[in-house]
Short mmCIF file of C-alpha atoms in Angstrom, two decimals:
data_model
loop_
_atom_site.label_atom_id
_atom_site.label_comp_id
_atom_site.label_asym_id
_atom_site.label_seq_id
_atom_site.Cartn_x
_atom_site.Cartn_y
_atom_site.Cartn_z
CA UNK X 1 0.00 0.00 0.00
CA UNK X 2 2.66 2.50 0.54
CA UNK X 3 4.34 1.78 -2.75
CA UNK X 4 0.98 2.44 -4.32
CA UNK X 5 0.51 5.82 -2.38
CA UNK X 6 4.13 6.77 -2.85
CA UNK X 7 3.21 6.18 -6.61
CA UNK X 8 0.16 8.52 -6.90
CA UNK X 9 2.70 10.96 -5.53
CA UNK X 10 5.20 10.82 -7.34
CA UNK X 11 2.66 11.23 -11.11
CA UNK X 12 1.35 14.00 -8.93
CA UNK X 13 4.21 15.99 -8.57
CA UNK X 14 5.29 15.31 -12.39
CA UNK X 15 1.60 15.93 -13.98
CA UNK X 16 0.83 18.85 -11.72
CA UNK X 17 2.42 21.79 -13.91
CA UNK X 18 0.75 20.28 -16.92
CA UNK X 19 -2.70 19.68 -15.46
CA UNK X 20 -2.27 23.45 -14.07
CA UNK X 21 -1.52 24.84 -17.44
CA UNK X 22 -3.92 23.45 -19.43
CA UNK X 23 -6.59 26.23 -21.13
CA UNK X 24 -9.44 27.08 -18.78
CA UNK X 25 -10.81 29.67 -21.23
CA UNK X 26 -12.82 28.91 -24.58
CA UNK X 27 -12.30 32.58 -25.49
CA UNK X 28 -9.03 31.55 -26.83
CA UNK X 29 -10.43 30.02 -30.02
CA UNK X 30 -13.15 32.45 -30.42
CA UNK X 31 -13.02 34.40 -33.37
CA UNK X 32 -12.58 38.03 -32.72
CA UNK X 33 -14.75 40.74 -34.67
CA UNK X 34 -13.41 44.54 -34.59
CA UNK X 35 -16.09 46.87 -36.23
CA UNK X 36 -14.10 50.28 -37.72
CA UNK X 37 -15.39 53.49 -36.69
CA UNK X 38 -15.26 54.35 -40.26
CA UNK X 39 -15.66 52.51 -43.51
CA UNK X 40 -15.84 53.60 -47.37
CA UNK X 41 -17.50 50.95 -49.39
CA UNK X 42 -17.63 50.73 -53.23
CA UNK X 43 -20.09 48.36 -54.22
CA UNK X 44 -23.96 48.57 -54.19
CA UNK X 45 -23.63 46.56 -50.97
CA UNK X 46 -21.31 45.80 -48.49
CA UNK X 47 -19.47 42.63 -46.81
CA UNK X 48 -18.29 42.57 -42.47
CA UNK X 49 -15.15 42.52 -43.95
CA UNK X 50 -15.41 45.53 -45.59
CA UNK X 51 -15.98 47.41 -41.80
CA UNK X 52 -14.41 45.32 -39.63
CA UNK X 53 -10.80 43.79 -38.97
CA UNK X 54 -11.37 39.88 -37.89
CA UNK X 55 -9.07 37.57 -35.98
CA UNK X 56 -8.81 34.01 -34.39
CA UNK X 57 -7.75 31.02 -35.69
CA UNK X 58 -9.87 29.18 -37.81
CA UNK X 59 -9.05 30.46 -40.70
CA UNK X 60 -12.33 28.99 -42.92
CA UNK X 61 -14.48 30.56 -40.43
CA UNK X 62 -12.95 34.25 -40.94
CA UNK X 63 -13.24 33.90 -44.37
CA UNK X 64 -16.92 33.25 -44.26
CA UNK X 65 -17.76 35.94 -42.03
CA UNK X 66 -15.73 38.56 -43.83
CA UNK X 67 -17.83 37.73 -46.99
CA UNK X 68 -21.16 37.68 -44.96
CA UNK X 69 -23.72 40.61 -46.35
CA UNK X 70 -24.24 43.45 -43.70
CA UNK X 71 -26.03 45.67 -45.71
CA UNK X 72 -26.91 48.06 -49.25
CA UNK X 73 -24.81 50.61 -49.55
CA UNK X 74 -25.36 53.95 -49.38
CA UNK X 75 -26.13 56.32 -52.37
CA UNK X 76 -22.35 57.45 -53.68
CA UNK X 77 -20.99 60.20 -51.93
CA UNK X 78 -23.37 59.53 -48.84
CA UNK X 79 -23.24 58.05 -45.53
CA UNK X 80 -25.15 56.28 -43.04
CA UNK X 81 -24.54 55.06 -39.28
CA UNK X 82 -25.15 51.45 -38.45
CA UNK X 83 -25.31 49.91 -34.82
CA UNK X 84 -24.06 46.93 -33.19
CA UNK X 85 -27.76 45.38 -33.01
CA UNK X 86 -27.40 45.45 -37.04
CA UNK X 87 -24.27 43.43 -37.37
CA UNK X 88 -25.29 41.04 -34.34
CA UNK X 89 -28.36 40.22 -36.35
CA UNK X 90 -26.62 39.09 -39.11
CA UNK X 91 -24.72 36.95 -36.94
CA UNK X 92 -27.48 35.45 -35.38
CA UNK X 93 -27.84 31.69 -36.51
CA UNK X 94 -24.33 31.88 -38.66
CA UNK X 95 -22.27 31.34 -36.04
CA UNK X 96 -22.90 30.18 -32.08
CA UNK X 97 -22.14 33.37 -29.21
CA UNK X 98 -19.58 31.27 -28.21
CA UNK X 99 -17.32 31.41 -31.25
CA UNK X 100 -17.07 35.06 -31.83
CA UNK X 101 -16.59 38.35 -30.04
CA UNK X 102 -17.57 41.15 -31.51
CA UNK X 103 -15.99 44.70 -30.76
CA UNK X 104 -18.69 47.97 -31.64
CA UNK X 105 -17.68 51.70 -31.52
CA UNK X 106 -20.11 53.50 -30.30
CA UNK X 107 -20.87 55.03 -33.74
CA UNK X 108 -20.14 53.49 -36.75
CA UNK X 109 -20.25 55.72 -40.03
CA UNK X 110 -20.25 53.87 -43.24
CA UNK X 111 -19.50 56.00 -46.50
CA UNK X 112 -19.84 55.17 -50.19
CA UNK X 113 -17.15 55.66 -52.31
CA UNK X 114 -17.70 58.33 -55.63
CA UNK X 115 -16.84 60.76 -58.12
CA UNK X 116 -18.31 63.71 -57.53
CA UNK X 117 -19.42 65.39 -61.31
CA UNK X 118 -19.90 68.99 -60.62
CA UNK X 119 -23.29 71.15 -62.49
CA UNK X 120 -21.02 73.03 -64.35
CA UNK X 121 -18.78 69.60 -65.78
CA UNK X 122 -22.57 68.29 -66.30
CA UNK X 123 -23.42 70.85 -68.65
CA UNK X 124 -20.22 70.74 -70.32
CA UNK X 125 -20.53 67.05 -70.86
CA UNK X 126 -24.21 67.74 -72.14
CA UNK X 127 -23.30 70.47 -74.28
CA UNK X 128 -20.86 68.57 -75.83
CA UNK X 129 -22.84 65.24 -76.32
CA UNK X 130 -25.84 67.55 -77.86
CA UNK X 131 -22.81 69.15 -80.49
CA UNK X 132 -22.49 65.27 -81.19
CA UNK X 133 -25.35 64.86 -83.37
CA UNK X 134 -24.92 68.30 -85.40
CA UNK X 135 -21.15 67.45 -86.31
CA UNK X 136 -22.37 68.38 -90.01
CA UNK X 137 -23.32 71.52 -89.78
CA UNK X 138 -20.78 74.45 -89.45
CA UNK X 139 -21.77 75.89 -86.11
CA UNK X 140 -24.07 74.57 -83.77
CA UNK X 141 -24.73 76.51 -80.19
CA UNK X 142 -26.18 74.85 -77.11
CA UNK X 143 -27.77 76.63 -74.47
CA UNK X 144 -29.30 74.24 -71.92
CA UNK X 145 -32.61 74.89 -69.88
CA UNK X 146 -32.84 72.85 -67.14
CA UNK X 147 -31.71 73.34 -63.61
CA UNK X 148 -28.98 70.83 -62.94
CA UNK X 149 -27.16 69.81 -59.67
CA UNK X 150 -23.61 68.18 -58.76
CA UNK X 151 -24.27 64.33 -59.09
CA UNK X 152 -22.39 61.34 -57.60
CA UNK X 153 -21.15 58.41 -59.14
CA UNK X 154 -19.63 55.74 -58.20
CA UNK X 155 -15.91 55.16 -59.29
CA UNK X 156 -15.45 53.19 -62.39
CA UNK X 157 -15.24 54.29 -66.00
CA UNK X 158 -17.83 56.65 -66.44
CA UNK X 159 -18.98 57.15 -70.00
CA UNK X 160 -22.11 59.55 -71.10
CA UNK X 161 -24.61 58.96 -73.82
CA UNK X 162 -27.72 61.45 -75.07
CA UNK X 163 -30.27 61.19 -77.31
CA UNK X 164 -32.86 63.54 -78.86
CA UNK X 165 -36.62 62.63 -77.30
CA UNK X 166 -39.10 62.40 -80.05
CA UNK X 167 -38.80 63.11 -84.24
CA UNK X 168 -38.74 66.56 -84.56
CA UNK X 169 -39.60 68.45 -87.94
CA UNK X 170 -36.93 70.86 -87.43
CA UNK X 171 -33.19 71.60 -87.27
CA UNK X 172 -32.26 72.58 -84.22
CA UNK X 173 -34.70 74.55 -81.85
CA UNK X 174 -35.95 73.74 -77.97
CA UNK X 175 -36.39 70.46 -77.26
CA UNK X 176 -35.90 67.43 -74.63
CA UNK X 177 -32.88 65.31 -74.45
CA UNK X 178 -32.34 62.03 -72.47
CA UNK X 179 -28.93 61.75 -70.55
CA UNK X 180 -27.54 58.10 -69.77
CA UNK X 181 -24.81 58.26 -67.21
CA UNK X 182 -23.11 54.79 -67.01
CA UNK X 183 -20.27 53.48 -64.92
CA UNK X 184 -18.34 50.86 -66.24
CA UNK X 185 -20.74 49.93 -68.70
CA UNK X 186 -23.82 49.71 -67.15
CA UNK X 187 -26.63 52.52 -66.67
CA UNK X 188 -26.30 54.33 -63.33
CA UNK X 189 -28.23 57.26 -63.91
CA UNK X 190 -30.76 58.62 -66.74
CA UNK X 191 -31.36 62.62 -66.93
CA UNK X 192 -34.10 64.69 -68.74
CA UNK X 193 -32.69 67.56 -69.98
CA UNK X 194 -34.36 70.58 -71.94
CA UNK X 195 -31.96 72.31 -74.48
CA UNK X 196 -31.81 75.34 -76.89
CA UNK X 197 -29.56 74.16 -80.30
CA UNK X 198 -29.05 77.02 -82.74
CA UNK X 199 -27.62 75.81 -85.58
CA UNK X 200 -25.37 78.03 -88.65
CA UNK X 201 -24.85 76.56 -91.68
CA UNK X 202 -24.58 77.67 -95.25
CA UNK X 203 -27.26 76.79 -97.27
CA UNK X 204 -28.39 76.63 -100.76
CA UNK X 205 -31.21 79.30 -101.31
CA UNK X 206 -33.62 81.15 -104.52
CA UNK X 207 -30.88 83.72 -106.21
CA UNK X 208 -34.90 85.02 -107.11
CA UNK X 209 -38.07 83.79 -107.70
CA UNK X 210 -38.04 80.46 -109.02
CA UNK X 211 -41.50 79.51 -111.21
CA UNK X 212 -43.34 76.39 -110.51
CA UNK X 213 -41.94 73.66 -112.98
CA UNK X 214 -38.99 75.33 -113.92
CA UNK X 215 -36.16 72.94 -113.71
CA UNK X 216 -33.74 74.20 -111.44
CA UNK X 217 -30.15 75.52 -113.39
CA UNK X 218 -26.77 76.73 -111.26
CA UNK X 219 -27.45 79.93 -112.13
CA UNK X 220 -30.81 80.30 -110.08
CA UNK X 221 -29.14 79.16 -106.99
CA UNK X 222 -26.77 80.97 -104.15
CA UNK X 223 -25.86 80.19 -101.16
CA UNK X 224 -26.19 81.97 -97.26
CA UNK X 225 -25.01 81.42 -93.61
CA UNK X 226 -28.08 82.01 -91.67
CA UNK X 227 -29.57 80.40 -88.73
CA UNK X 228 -31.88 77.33 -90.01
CA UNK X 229 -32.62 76.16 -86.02
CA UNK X 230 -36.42 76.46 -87.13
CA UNK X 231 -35.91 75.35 -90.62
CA UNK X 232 -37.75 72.07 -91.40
CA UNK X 233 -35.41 69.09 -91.99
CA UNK X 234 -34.84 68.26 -95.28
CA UNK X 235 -32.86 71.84 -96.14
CA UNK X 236 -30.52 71.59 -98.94
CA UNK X 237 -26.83 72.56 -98.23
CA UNK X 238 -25.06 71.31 -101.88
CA UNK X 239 -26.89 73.12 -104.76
CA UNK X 240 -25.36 70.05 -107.20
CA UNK X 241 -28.38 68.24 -105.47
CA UNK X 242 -30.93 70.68 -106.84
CA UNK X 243 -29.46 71.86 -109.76
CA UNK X 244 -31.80 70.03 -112.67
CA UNK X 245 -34.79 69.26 -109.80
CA UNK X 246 -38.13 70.90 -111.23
CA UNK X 247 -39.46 72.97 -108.72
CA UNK X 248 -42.84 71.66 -107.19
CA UNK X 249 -44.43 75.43 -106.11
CA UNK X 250 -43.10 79.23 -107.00
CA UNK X 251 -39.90 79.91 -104.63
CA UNK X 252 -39.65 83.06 -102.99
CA UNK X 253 -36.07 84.89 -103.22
CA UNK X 254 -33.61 83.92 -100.70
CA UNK X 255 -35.71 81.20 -99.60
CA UNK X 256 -34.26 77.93 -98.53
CA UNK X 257 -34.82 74.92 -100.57
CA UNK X 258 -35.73 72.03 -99.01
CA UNK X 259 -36.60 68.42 -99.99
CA UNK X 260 -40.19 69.06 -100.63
CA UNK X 261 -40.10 72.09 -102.74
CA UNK X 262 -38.02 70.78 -105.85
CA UNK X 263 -38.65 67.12 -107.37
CA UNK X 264 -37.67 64.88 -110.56
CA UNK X 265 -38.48 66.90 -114.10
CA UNK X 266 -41.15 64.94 -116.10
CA UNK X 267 -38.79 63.77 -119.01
CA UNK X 268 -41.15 61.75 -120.90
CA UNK X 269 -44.01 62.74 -122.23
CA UNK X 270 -47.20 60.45 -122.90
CA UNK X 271 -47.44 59.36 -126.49
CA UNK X 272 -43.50 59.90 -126.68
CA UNK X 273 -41.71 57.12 -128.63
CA UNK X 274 -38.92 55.38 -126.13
CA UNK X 275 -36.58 52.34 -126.79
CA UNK X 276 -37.75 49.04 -125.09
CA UNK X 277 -34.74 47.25 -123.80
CA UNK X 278 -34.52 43.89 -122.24
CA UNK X 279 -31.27 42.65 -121.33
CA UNK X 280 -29.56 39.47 -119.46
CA UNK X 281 -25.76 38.70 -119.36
CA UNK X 282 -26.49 36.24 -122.19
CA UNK X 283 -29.72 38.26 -124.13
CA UNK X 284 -30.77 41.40 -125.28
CA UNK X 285 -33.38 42.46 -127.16
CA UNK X 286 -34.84 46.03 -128.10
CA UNK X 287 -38.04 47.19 -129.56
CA UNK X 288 -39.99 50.28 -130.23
CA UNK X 289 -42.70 51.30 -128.02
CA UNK X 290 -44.66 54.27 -127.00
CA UNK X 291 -45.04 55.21 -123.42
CA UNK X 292 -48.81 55.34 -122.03
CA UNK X 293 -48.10 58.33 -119.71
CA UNK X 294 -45.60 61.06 -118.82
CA UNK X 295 -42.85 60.10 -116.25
CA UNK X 296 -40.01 61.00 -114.46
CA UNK X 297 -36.47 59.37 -114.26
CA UNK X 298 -36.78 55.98 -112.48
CA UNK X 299 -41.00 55.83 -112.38
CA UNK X 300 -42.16 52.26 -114.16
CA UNK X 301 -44.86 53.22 -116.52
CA UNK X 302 -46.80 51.35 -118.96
CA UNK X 303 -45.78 51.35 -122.71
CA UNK X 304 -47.14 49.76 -125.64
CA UNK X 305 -44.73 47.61 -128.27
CA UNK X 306 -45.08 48.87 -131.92
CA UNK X 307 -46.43 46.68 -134.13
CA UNK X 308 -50.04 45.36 -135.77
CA UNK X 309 -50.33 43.63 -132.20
CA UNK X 310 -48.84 45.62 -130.43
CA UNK X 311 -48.42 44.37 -126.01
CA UNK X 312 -48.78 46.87 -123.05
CA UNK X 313 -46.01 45.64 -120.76
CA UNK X 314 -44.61 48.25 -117.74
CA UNK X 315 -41.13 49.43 -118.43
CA UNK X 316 -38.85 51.53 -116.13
CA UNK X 317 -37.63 55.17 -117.40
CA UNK X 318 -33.77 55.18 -117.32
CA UNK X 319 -33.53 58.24 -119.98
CA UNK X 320 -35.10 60.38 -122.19
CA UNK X 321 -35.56 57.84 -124.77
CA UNK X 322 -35.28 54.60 -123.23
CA UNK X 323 -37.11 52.32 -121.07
CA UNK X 324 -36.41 48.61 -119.35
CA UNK X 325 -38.38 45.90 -118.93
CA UNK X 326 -39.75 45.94 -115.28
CA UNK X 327 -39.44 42.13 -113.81
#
């Protein structure tokens, strides 16, 4: 019996430092959650690991709470505070009490990241996206309307695209534009602007008055920088365009012709003789005919082949005196 006692004592004295140093505390495996005062964020929403520093040592478990959702974002260039109720929910049923302990300022401010595009760079940008679509015309003007504000992005490539609203029968003139600001791609914004375009350009215009179906020669034609904002669309600005057009109405001096006052010249007359042509890459054949009614260059109009039995077929007018088969 004493060799059994003396024994015990003996694994006593040479356990007892290790059975005193053994951990007493389960904090030392907990995983350790230090929320920032202050965070800037650059996505629509935002991660704990994006406001908060985490240690311990299981290293799977940190890198599933540092990707775990807290929240959306704030607008760019704003902030909001969050509590430590908010971030406790979102622990709640992830992760035991035990495992983590989690470390709260007493106000946490979290801030979206931006670019901050001032009124006056937003008309500028405008202006010069509006100039975009008159890049024709020799000077265009833009005077814009609306009341416009400093705007924040977020930070990324930021690109701008605008587009008229509507069809409108004139040049230039007030009217409604649709901004599209996009970051990295992809539409952040859209903006409804109201702009004044002026637009000066020379244009082709009645040297004097110009008779209904006279066709049109060089020497009736000159040409004028004016405004043509309120001009309908359709103004002619090369007088080789008009130059042997028949005009459709009388044209006033120094008026501006456009697309509906001058047309083709009737160069066939009904009853006129015309060449009939039909031709292949292998055939052609030609006959006399006489056309059924007057035309103009490129109008298909029915003619009648020569001849004791004579056919009507429909022919195309490529001259003055000659017409093709229409298939």
């Amino acid at each position: 019996m004493k060799r059994i006692s003396l024994l015990f004592s003996l694994l006593a004295l040479i356990y007892a430092p290790l059975l005193w140093a053994a951990p007493a505390d389960s904090t030392l495996h907990q995983i350790e959650i230090r929320v920032l005062p202050e965070s800037v964020v650059y996505s629509e929403t935002y991660a704990l690991g994006d406001i908060a520093e985490l240690d311990g040592f299981d290293i799977d478990l940190i890198d599933k709470l540092s990707k775990l959702e807290i929240g959306r974002s704030p607008m760019p260039g704003r902030s909001y505070r969050i509590s430590e109720a908010q971030v406790s929910a979102k622990l709640k049923g992830l992760i035991h009490p035990d495992q983590f302990k989690l470390k709260t300022p007493k106000n946490v401010l979290v801030s979206r990241a931006s670019i901050k595009v001032t009124k006056e760079q937003l008309t500028e940008v405008i202006t010069e996206e509006i100039k975009k679509n008159f890049k024709e015309y020799k000077e265009v003007n833009v005077e814009i309307s609306s009341h416009l504000r400093d705007e924040f992005i977020p930070k990324g490539e930021a690109s701008y695209q605008i587009n008229r609203i509507g069809s409108p029968q004139r040049v230039g003139g007030v009217g409604s534009w649709t901004l599209r600001l996009e970051v990295d791609g992809k539409l952040y914004k859209k903006l409804i602007v109201r702009a004044k375009v002026s637009v000066i350009d020379e244009v082709v215009v009645a040297k004097g008055m110009i008779p209904q179906d006279q066709v049109i020669a060089q020497g009736d034609l000159t040409t004028l920088t004016k405004d043509i904002s309120n001009e309908p669309r359709g103004i002619k600005r090369d007088a080789d365009l008009v130059v042997g057009q028949q005009a459709r109405r009388d044209i006033s001096k120094n008026e501006a012709i456009r697309s509906h006052l001058v047309e083709e010249p009737v160069i066939l007359e009904k009853g006129q003789p015309v060449q009939l042509v039909y031709e292949t890459e292998r055939l052609f054949l030609s006959n006399t005919a006489i056309a059924l009614r007057s035309a103009k260059l490129g109008d298909v109009i029915p003619v009648r082949i020569l001849g004791e039995h004579g056919r009507t077929i429909y022919a195309k007018v490529v001259s003055e005196k000659r017409v093709e088969v229409a298939l």
